[in-house]
Amino acid sequence: MPSREMKQSVENGLVIAAELAAGQADASAKPKVIATRKRCEADGVGLSHYILMDRKAGK
Amino acid sequence: MNAVSHNLTAPSAGRYANLGVGPTLLPFDIGHADYMALSEPETAFWALVRKDQLAATLADGPLMRSYREKAADFARELHALRFELKPSAVYVNPTERCNLNCTYCYIPEGMRRSGQHMAADKLIAALERLKVYFGTVVPEGKKPRIIFHGAEPLMNRGALFAAIDAFKDDFVFGVQTNATLLDDEVIAFLADRQVSIGLSLDGPLAETTDATRLTFGGKSVHGKVLRAMDALRGYASWSVIATCTEKNLDQLVPLVDLFHAREVPTCMLNAVRCTLPGARTVRPDDEALARGFIAALERTHELFRQTGRKMVVANFANILLAILAPTARRLMCDISPCGGGRAFFALAPDGGMFPCSEFIGLDEFRGGNLFTDRIEDVLESPAFRTVTERNVDRIVPCKGCAIRHFCGSPCPAEAHEMNGGMERVGAFCGFYEEQTRYAFRLIADGKADDFLWDGWDAKEGGVESSFEFALP
Ligand SMILES: C[S@@+](CC[C@H](N)C(=O)[O-])C[C@H]1O[C@@H](n2cnc3c(N)ncnc32)[C@H](O)[C@@H]1O
Ligand code: SF4
Ligand code: SF4
């Protein structure tokens, strides 16, 4: 694990495991751009005091 | 700048990002070794761009051309989600009372200690009125939802059971409970009727849970909640909420271990809402919260890789969904206007209607009464409109923020009570920045699906792709 980055993320006080892992691969082999979007019928009715996540439940 | 209309007859051809009527593409750092993010906040469009490709991508290249074709669709989609939904759920408080005195509760202590129950016939009359109303707004073939909430709904168990049996064919039901009254008989009744059951637990050990969740007499409830969790193991539709405060941040990783070991299908790790002063006494620091929260998420991922079994952290999954498929989001706090008063509303035991449970202790947000007012009128009442018209596009600093439609600047109740007005930011801006950056890092590394429900994007579930762009 690159110690410079490790040190930096500890200093930042943040867990940046993904960053550290990513730093090990060859950057030029990765896609230059990633952009996606999906859609469906909007059906969100949850709020932060209750978990209402199952899309099928309301059908 | 008008990124949406792309009026090519205007003096500006809309060809250049950030010029004239061209799209606004804001670059921001996500803390990733190789990628930066670009965001067009108005349409919630984003791209992850390799750092050595940022300049080329911002020039009039293939990404810009593809996006231009879709911009109007994306803008319409987001507008519908933000402004055109009708209610399809009600959070019903069948009692003001609770047997616990949690430090942070948004239901005022006086109500919880000595408030009123709703009589069974009144609860049934309330659901009848709601049924008639939903008949006019919810499409055929879809059932509206009733979530019994509170205070502690099981303190009024007789009325609750009667209402569930009377309307079992009309609504999909859920109950959120502190689990102290969730005995085998109650579980059997609810499970038999496929009612989804939410519990609350704040720590892996009694000492942590006890720091925020005790009875009025100061007794621990930790053991009772664990017993209820054991009894629910194997049931398809249950979940646990942990409220994250300065008292449990260092315990979120072992808490996730406990949830996973007990086969909790879904949990939430919620930042405490700072609407009432009691909650502010245990408010965590944004950065410490982000650190504890992300460590807990990483732990869920490790557990998934070790065991093959996922435990979704629903509030974080929702941020991922807001990015990957805006219309697929389930929770309506992280969007602006939030879902309060438009996608759902809350009903108090006296028939009082509030935009959201979070407002039940704040009488100025009472929009009307279910028994005496038309629901349509209450939805348009000044009290409701104060909430439904709170718009992130008008809040400083949110209106210029690249992630404003992944965050939504929650919550209006907090902004109003703690920060002095609806046009103010919510309580945890820094935390939202960090969780959104983390979400983008996961997407960059192809790991996002590991944090979402299996089949979340299945075609059979009505999810389709509207943009797919990868430049090798
Ligand atoms: C108000 S309780 C009502 C149902 C039930 N008594 C219970 O404890 O689950 C609903 C959920 O909201 C959480 N909650 C209460 N006050 C909160 C606050 N200020 N911020 C975030 N969550 C809160 C509780 O911990 C619980 O998970
Ligand atoms: S942001 Fe606040 S008011 Fe809006 S739905 Fe969430 S908890 Fe309720
Ligand atoms: S609260 Fe912070 S992260 Fe959220 S929209 Fe506002 S400025 Fe952006």
Tab-separated table of N, CA, C and O in Angstrom, chain A residues 5 12-19 21-23 25 27-55 57-59, chain B residues 31-32 34-35 43-44 46 48 50 74 77 88 91 142-143 145 149 172 174 196 239 241 268 270 287 291 298 324-325 327 330 332-333 344 358 445 453 457 462 464 466-467 469-471:
chain	number	residue	atom	x	y	z
A	5	GLU	N	0.093	7.937	0.341
A	5	GLU	CA	-1.366	8.113	0.286
A	5	GLU	C	-2.008	7.693	1.594
A	5	GLU	O	-2.962	8.302	2.045
A	12	ASN	N	-6.178	13.296	6.558
A	12	ASN	CA	-7.496	13.826	6.194
A	12	ASN	C	-8.568	13.351	7.152
A	12	ASN	O	-9.669	13.875	7.172
A	13	GLY	N	-8.239	12.322	7.894
A	13	GLY	CA	-9.208	11.794	8.832
A	13	GLY	C	-10.315	11.020	8.144
A	13	GLY	O	-11.385	10.837	8.687
A	14	LEU	N	-10.086	10.557	6.951
A	14	LEU	CA	-11.147	9.868	6.221
A	14	LEU	C	-10.686	8.491	5.772
A	14	LEU	O	-9.510	8.282	5.509
A	15	VAL	N	-11.624	7.611	5.707
A	15	VAL	CA	-11.303	6.276	5.239
A	15	VAL	C	-11.401	6.288	3.725
A	15	VAL	O	-12.478	6.479	3.178
A	16	ILE	N	-10.271	6.159	3.081
A	16	ILE	CA	-10.304	6.234	1.624
A	16	ILE	C	-9.722	4.944	1.056
A	16	ILE	O	-8.791	4.951	0.263
A	17	ALA	N	-10.315	3.837	1.495
A	17	ALA	CA	-9.799	2.548	1.063
A	17	ALA	C	-9.894	2.393	-0.452
A	17	ALA	O	-8.977	1.886	-1.092
A	18	ALA	N	-11.011	2.885	-1.008
A	18	ALA	CA	-11.205	2.742	-2.448
A	18	ALA	C	-10.084	3.471	-3.182
A	18	ALA	O	-9.534	2.987	-4.163
A	19	GLU	N	-9.720	4.619	-2.658
A	19	GLU	CA	-8.672	5.412	-3.288
A	19	GLU	C	-7.351	4.663	-3.258
A	19	GLU	O	-6.618	4.605	-4.233
A	21	ALA	N	-6.851	1.440	-2.955
A	21	ALA	CA	-6.902	0.274	-3.829
A	21	ALA	C	-6.735	0.712	-5.277
A	21	ALA	O	-5.970	0.143	-6.045
A	22	ALA	N	-7.439	1.779	-5.633
A	22	ALA	CA	-7.424	2.234	-7.014
A	22	ALA	C	-6.018	2.685	-7.414
A	22	ALA	O	-5.605	2.513	-8.547
A	23	GLY	N	-5.281	3.252	-6.460
A	23	GLY	CA	-3.960	3.770	-6.746
A	23	GLY	C	-2.988	2.685	-7.220
A	23	GLY	O	-1.977	2.983	-7.848
A	25	ALA	N	-3.676	0.149	-9.351
A	25	ALA	CA	-3.870	-0.338	-10.711
A	25	ALA	C	-3.258	0.653	-11.695
A	25	ALA	O	-2.971	1.786	-11.353
A	27	ALA	N	-3.485	3.303	-14.162
A	27	ALA	CA	-4.556	4.249	-14.453
A	27	ALA	C	-4.911	4.282	-15.934
A	27	ALA	O	-6.078	4.393	-16.297
A	28	SER	N	-3.909	4.150	-16.817
A	28	SER	CA	-4.212	4.324	-18.238
A	28	SER	C	-5.036	3.168	-18.801
A	28	SER	O	-5.580	3.251	-19.891
A	29	ALA	N	-5.134	2.054	-18.039
A	29	ALA	CA	-5.951	0.935	-18.508
A	29	ALA	C	-7.424	1.130	-18.186
A	29	ALA	O	-8.284	0.387	-18.627
A	30	LYS	N	-7.737	2.148	-17.391
A	30	LYS	CA	-9.131	2.363	-16.981
A	30	LYS	C	-9.857	3.229	-17.999
A	30	LYS	O	-9.231	4.041	-18.678
A	31	PRO	N	-11.190	3.077	-18.083
A	31	PRO	CA	-11.927	3.913	-19.036
A	31	PRO	C	-11.650	5.397	-18.791
A	31	PRO	O	-11.470	5.813	-17.652
A	32	LYS	N	-11.635	6.139	-19.896
A	32	LYS	CA	-11.378	7.581	-19.758
A	32	LYS	C	-12.564	8.275	-19.121
A	32	LYS	O	-12.406	9.219	-18.351
A	33	VAL	N	-13.757	7.825	-19.500
A	33	VAL	CA	-14.975	8.455	-18.983
A	33	VAL	C	-15.996	7.364	-18.664
A	33	VAL	O	-16.143	6.410	-19.429
A	34	ILE	N	-16.662	7.504	-17.540
A	34	ILE	CA	-17.765	6.594	-17.183
A	34	ILE	C	-18.975	7.468	-16.895
A	34	ILE	O	-18.893	8.381	-16.070
A	35	ALA	N	-20.080	7.209	-17.557
A	35	ALA	CA	-21.307	7.958	-17.237
A	35	ALA	C	-22.500	7.071	-17.542
A	35	ALA	O	-22.629	6.549	-18.646
A	36	THR	N	-23.339	6.848	-16.550
A	36	THR	CA	-24.522	6.001	-16.772
A	36	THR	C	-25.725	6.644	-16.101
A	36	THR	O	-25.577	7.484	-15.199
A	37	ARG	N	-26.884	6.239	-16.524
A	37	ARG	CA	-28.102	6.664	-15.829
A	37	ARG	C	-29.187	5.642	-16.138
A	37	ARG	O	-29.310	5.170	-17.257
A	38	LYS	N	-29.966	5.314	-15.120
A	38	LYS	CA	-31.117	4.428	-15.314
A	38	LYS	C	-32.361	5.146	-14.854
A	38	LYS	O	-32.273	6.137	-14.119
A	39	ARG	N	-33.488	4.628	-15.290
A	39	ARG	CA	-34.735	5.268	-14.849
A	39	ARG	C	-35.822	4.216	-14.641
A	39	ARG	O	-35.759	3.105	-15.157
A	40	CYS	N	-36.826	4.615	-13.879
A	40	CYS	CA	-37.984	3.763	-13.650
A	40	CYS	C	-39.106	4.681	-13.174
A	40	CYS	O	-38.906	5.888	-13.053
A	41	GLU	N	-40.231	4.086	-12.903
A	41	GLU	CA	-41.329	4.892	-12.376
A	41	GLU	C	-40.968	5.343	-10.954
A	41	GLU	O	-40.523	4.529	-10.144
A	42	ALA	N	-41.147	6.620	-10.652
A	42	ALA	CA	-40.779	7.114	-9.324
A	42	ALA	C	-41.779	6.621	-8.290
A	42	ALA	O	-42.983	6.677	-8.503
A	43	ASP	N	-41.264	6.111	-7.175
A	43	ASP	CA	-42.136	5.485	-6.189
A	43	ASP	C	-41.588	5.671	-4.771
A	43	ASP	O	-41.861	4.889	-3.872
A	44	GLY	N	-40.778	6.691	-4.565
A	44	GLY	CA	-40.141	6.853	-3.260
A	44	GLY	C	-41.068	7.502	-2.249
A	44	GLY	O	-41.610	8.572	-2.500
A	45	VAL	N	-41.261	6.865	-1.116
A	45	VAL	CA	-42.078	7.457	-0.055
A	45	VAL	C	-41.448	7.261	1.321
A	45	VAL	O	-42.097	7.452	2.335
A	46	GLY	N	-40.163	6.899	1.345
A	46	GLY	CA	-39.514	6.668	2.636
A	46	GLY	C	-39.022	7.966	3.243
A	46	GLY	O	-38.799	8.953	2.546
A	47	LEU	N	-38.863	7.958	4.560
A	47	LEU	CA	-38.190	9.062	5.215
A	47	LEU	C	-37.173	8.454	6.176
A	47	LEU	O	-37.129	7.229	6.356
A	48	SER	N	-36.366	9.312	6.783
A	48	SER	CA	-35.218	8.750	7.481
A	48	SER	C	-35.596	8.019	8.767
A	48	SER	O	-34.739	7.393	9.370
A	49	HIS	N	-36.847	8.056	9.169
A	49	HIS	CA	-37.205	7.364	10.410
A	49	HIS	C	-37.913	6.030	10.178
A	49	HIS	O	-38.500	5.457	11.062
A	50	TYR	N	-37.858	5.570	8.947
A	50	TYR	CA	-38.463	4.267	8.652
A	50	TYR	C	-37.866	3.745	7.350
A	50	TYR	O	-37.677	4.512	6.404
A	51	ILE	N	-37.592	2.460	7.288
A	51	ILE	CA	-37.014	1.899	6.062
A	51	ILE	C	-38.125	1.386	5.165
A	51	ILE	O	-38.828	0.459	5.530
A	52	LEU	N	-38.244	2.015	4.024
A	52	LEU	CA	-39.272	1.568	3.092
A	52	LEU	C	-38.575	1.429	1.757
A	52	LEU	O	-38.505	2.377	0.994
A	53	MET	N	-37.999	0.295	1.541
A	53	MET	CA	-37.109	0.204	0.394
A	53	MET	C	-37.596	-0.752	-0.684
A	53	MET	O	-37.106	-0.741	-1.785
A	54	ASP	N	-38.534	-1.565	-0.389
A	54	ASP	CA	-38.903	-2.598	-1.343
A	54	ASP	C	-39.844	-2.028	-2.397
A	54	ASP	O	-40.980	-1.681	-2.107
A	55	ARG	N	-39.365	-1.939	-3.628
A	55	ARG	CA	-40.203	-1.385	-4.703
A	55	ARG	C	-41.451	-2.223	-4.925
A	55	ARG	O	-42.479	-1.716	-5.328
A	57	ALA	N	-43.263	-3.805	-2.747
A	57	ALA	CA	-44.260	-3.817	-1.676
A	57	ALA	C	-45.526	-3.039	-2.029
A	57	ALA	O	-46.619	-3.430	-1.665
A	58	GLY	N	-45.358	-1.948	-2.747
A	58	GLY	CA	-46.523	-1.110	-3.017
A	58	GLY	C	-47.320	-1.537	-4.231
A	58	GLY	O	-48.282	-0.872	-4.597
A	59	LYS	N	-46.892	-2.598	-4.887
A	59	LYS	CA	-47.563	-2.974	-6.137
A	59	LYS	C	-48.761	-3.874	-5.882
A	59	LYS	O	-48.798	-4.555	-4.887
B	31	GLY	N	-11.713	12.329	-4.228
B	31	GLY	CA	-10.739	11.627	-3.381
B	31	GLY	C	-10.293	10.309	-3.983
B	31	GLY	O	-9.890	9.401	-3.256
B	32	HIS	N	-10.369	10.188	-5.306
B	32	HIS	CA	-9.974	8.968	-6.000
B	32	HIS	C	-8.638	9.206	-6.690
B	32	HIS	O	-8.372	10.305	-7.162
B	34	ASP	N	-7.558	8.165	-9.548
B	34	ASP	CA	-7.572	8.322	-11.002
B	34	ASP	C	-8.702	9.182	-11.553
B	34	ASP	O	-8.622	9.653	-12.674
B	35	TYR	N	-9.782	9.313	-10.798
B	35	TYR	CA	-10.960	9.964	-11.368
B	35	TYR	C	-11.376	11.227	-10.631
B	35	TYR	O	-11.253	11.322	-9.400
B	43	THR	N	-29.648	18.834	-13.991
B	43	THR	CA	-30.327	17.628	-14.471
B	43	THR	C	-29.853	16.385	-13.708
B	43	THR	O	-30.248	15.280	-14.048
B	44	ALA	N	-28.990	16.588	-12.712
B	44	ALA	CA	-28.380	15.479	-11.966
B	44	ALA	C	-27.600	14.549	-12.886
B	44	ALA	O	-27.458	13.358	-12.621
B	46	TRP	N	-24.066	13.266	-14.435
B	46	TRP	CA	-22.686	13.234	-13.944
B	46	TRP	C	-21.843	12.348	-14.851
B	46	TRP	O	-22.375	11.506	-15.597
B	48	LEU	N	-17.760	10.359	-14.568
B	48	LEU	CA	-16.461	10.207	-13.903
B	48	LEU	C	-15.412	10.272	-14.993
B	48	LEU	O	-15.488	9.537	-15.991
B	50	ARG	N	-11.330	10.371	-16.100
B	50	ARG	CA	-9.946	10.121	-15.676
B	50	ARG	C	-9.219	11.452	-15.606
B	50	ARG	O	-9.407	12.308	-16.461
B	74	PHE	N	-33.546	14.356	-19.226
B	74	PHE	CA	-33.092	14.291	-17.836
B	74	PHE	C	-33.701	15.430	-17.021
B	74	PHE	O	-34.077	15.245	-15.856
B	77	GLU	N	-37.277	14.535	-16.288
B	77	GLU	CA	-37.330	13.462	-15.291
B	77	GLU	C	-37.130	14.026	-13.879
B	77	GLU	O	-37.887	13.719	-12.951
B	88	SER	N	-48.469	8.989	-1.694
B	88	SER	CA	-48.902	7.599	-1.757
B	88	SER	C	-48.596	6.861	-0.461
B	88	SER	O	-48.637	5.634	-0.419
B	91	TYR	N	-47.631	8.405	7.281
B	91	TYR	CA	-47.028	7.972	8.535
B	91	TYR	C	-48.026	8.294	9.641
B	91	TYR	O	-48.272	9.462	9.938
B	142	LYS	N	-51.983	-0.284	-7.709
B	142	LYS	CA	-50.920	0.038	-6.759
B	142	LYS	C	-51.556	0.354	-5.418
B	142	LYS	O	-52.563	1.056	-5.366
B	143	LYS	N	-50.979	-0.183	-4.353
B	143	LYS	CA	-51.572	0.076	-3.037
B	143	LYS	C	-50.830	1.199	-2.322
B	143	LYS	O	-49.602	1.186	-2.277
B	145	ARG	N	-49.447	3.168	1.062
B	145	ARG	CA	-48.822	2.583	2.258
B	145	ARG	C	-49.225	3.354	3.509
B	145	ARG	O	-49.338	4.574	3.497
B	149	HIS	N	-46.262	4.683	13.191
B	149	HIS	CA	-45.019	5.311	13.599
B	149	HIS	C	-45.295	6.035	14.904
B	149	HIS	O	-46.362	5.930	15.478
B	172	VAL	N	-50.675	-1.326	2.045
B	172	VAL	CA	-49.498	-2.081	2.483
B	172	VAL	C	-49.082	-1.450	3.801
B	172	VAL	O	-48.929	-0.235	3.895
B	174	GLY	N	-46.749	-1.001	7.435
B	174	GLY	CA	-45.454	-1.122	8.110
B	174	GLY	C	-45.590	-0.589	9.529
B	174	GLY	O	-46.489	0.206	9.813
B	196	SER	N	-44.435	-4.979	7.333
B	196	SER	CA	-42.990	-4.857	7.514
B	196	SER	C	-42.707	-4.201	8.862
B	196	SER	O	-43.466	-3.350	9.337
B	239	SER	N	-36.197	-4.688	9.487
B	239	SER	CA	-35.046	-3.805	9.338
B	239	SER	C	-34.741	-3.177	10.693
B	239	SER	O	-35.555	-3.264	11.612
B	241	ILE	N	-33.021	0.436	12.510
B	241	ILE	CA	-32.461	1.782	12.385
B	241	ILE	C	-31.520	2.032	13.556
B	241	ILE	O	-31.888	1.808	14.713
B	268	MET	N	-30.483	1.080	8.624
B	268	MET	CA	-30.143	2.471	8.319
B	268	MET	C	-29.176	2.944	9.393
B	268	MET	O	-29.317	2.580	10.573
B	270	ASN	N	-28.496	6.405	10.487
B	270	ASN	CA	-28.963	7.780	10.255
B	270	ASN	C	-28.245	8.786	11.127
B	270	ASN	O	-28.126	8.586	12.335
B	287	GLU	N	-17.167	15.483	10.283
B	287	GLU	CA	-16.043	14.681	9.793
B	287	GLU	C	-15.938	13.354	10.550
B	287	GLU	O	-15.695	12.302	9.951
B	291	ARG	N	-16.320	9.611	8.987
B	291	ARG	CA	-15.303	8.574	9.193
B	291	ARG	C	-15.930	7.299	9.744
B	291	ARG	O	-15.713	6.205	9.233
B	298	GLU	N	-17.644	0.151	4.791
B	298	GLU	CA	-16.556	-0.718	4.343
B	298	GLU	C	-16.672	-2.093	5.016
B	298	GLU	O	-16.400	-3.120	4.411
B	324	LEU	N	-27.167	6.996	-9.537
B	324	LEU	CA	-27.231	6.030	-10.644
B	324	LEU	C	-28.584	6.004	-11.344
B	324	LEU	O	-28.669	5.711	-12.532
B	325	ALA	N	-29.642	6.298	-10.612
B	325	ALA	CA	-30.997	6.187	-11.164
B	325	ALA	C	-31.926	7.058	-10.313
B	325	ALA	O	-32.611	6.549	-9.425
B	327	THR	N	-34.772	8.329	-10.299
B	327	THR	CA	-36.169	7.983	-10.017
B	327	THR	C	-36.307	6.706	-9.189
B	327	THR	O	-37.392	6.394	-8.722
B	330	ARG	N	-35.608	5.592	-2.918
B	330	ARG	CA	-36.713	5.164	-2.071
B	330	ARG	C	-36.974	6.176	-0.949
B	330	ARG	O	-38.108	6.422	-0.579
B	332	MET	N	-36.994	9.844	0.681
B	332	MET	CA	-37.261	11.149	0.080
B	332	MET	C	-36.766	12.300	0.955
B	332	MET	O	-37.314	13.396	0.915
B	333	CYS	N	-35.722	12.056	1.736
B	333	CYS	CA	-35.110	13.154	2.479
B	333	CYS	C	-34.016	13.822	1.654
B	333	CYS	O	-33.821	15.032	1.741
B	344	PHE	N	-45.620	12.041	0.841
B	344	PHE	CA	-46.297	11.473	2.018
B	344	PHE	C	-46.570	12.598	2.991
B	344	PHE	O	-46.093	13.725	2.817
B	358	GLU	N	-41.341	14.459	11.410
B	358	GLU	CA	-40.327	15.333	11.994
B	358	GLU	C	-40.936	16.657	12.491
B	358	GLU	O	-40.349	17.343	13.319
B	445	ASP	N	-14.838	2.508	-9.051
B	445	ASP	CA	-14.182	1.205	-8.903
B	445	ASP	C	-15.106	0.025	-9.209
B	445	ASP	O	-14.753	-1.127	-8.936
B	453	TRP	N	-29.393	-3.452	-3.294
B	453	TRP	CA	-30.155	-4.694	-3.269
B	453	TRP	C	-29.915	-5.473	-4.548
B	453	TRP	O	-29.859	-4.894	-5.641
B	457	ASP	N	-31.787	-3.118	-10.353
B	457	ASP	CA	-31.972	-2.508	-11.673
B	457	ASP	C	-32.552	-3.499	-12.686
B	457	ASP	O	-32.380	-3.347	-13.889
B	462	GLY	N	-38.991	-2.908	-13.922
B	462	GLY	CA	-39.343	-1.660	-14.590
B	462	GLY	C	-38.196	-0.657	-14.677
B	462	GLY	O	-38.399	0.515	-14.960
B	464	GLU	N	-34.911	0.761	-16.563
B	464	GLU	CA	-34.236	0.687	-17.862
B	464	GLU	C	-33.099	1.689	-17.924
B	464	GLU	O	-33.068	2.655	-17.168
B	466	SER	N	-30.982	4.708	-19.395
B	466	SER	CA	-31.245	5.878	-20.228
B	466	SER	C	-29.951	6.564	-20.674
B	466	SER	O	-29.975	7.477	-21.477
B	467	PHE	N	-28.833	6.128	-20.153
B	467	PHE	CA	-27.542	6.677	-20.585
B	467	PHE	C	-26.469	5.668	-20.246
B	467	PHE	O	-26.400	5.166	-19.133
B	469	PHE	N	-22.434	5.365	-21.088
B	469	PHE	CA	-21.308	5.958	-21.798
B	469	PHE	C	-20.017	5.514	-21.137
B	469	PHE	O	-19.800	5.752	-19.962
B	470	ALA	N	-19.178	4.835	-21.894
B	470	ALA	CA	-17.844	4.492	-21.382
B	470	ALA	C	-16.863	4.712	-22.512
B	470	ALA	O	-17.010	4.139	-23.586
B	471	LEU	N	-15.925	5.585	-22.290
B	471	LEU	CA	-14.915	5.870	-23.301
B	471	LEU	C	-13.666	5.086	-22.916
B	471	LEU	O	-13.061	5.348	-21.884
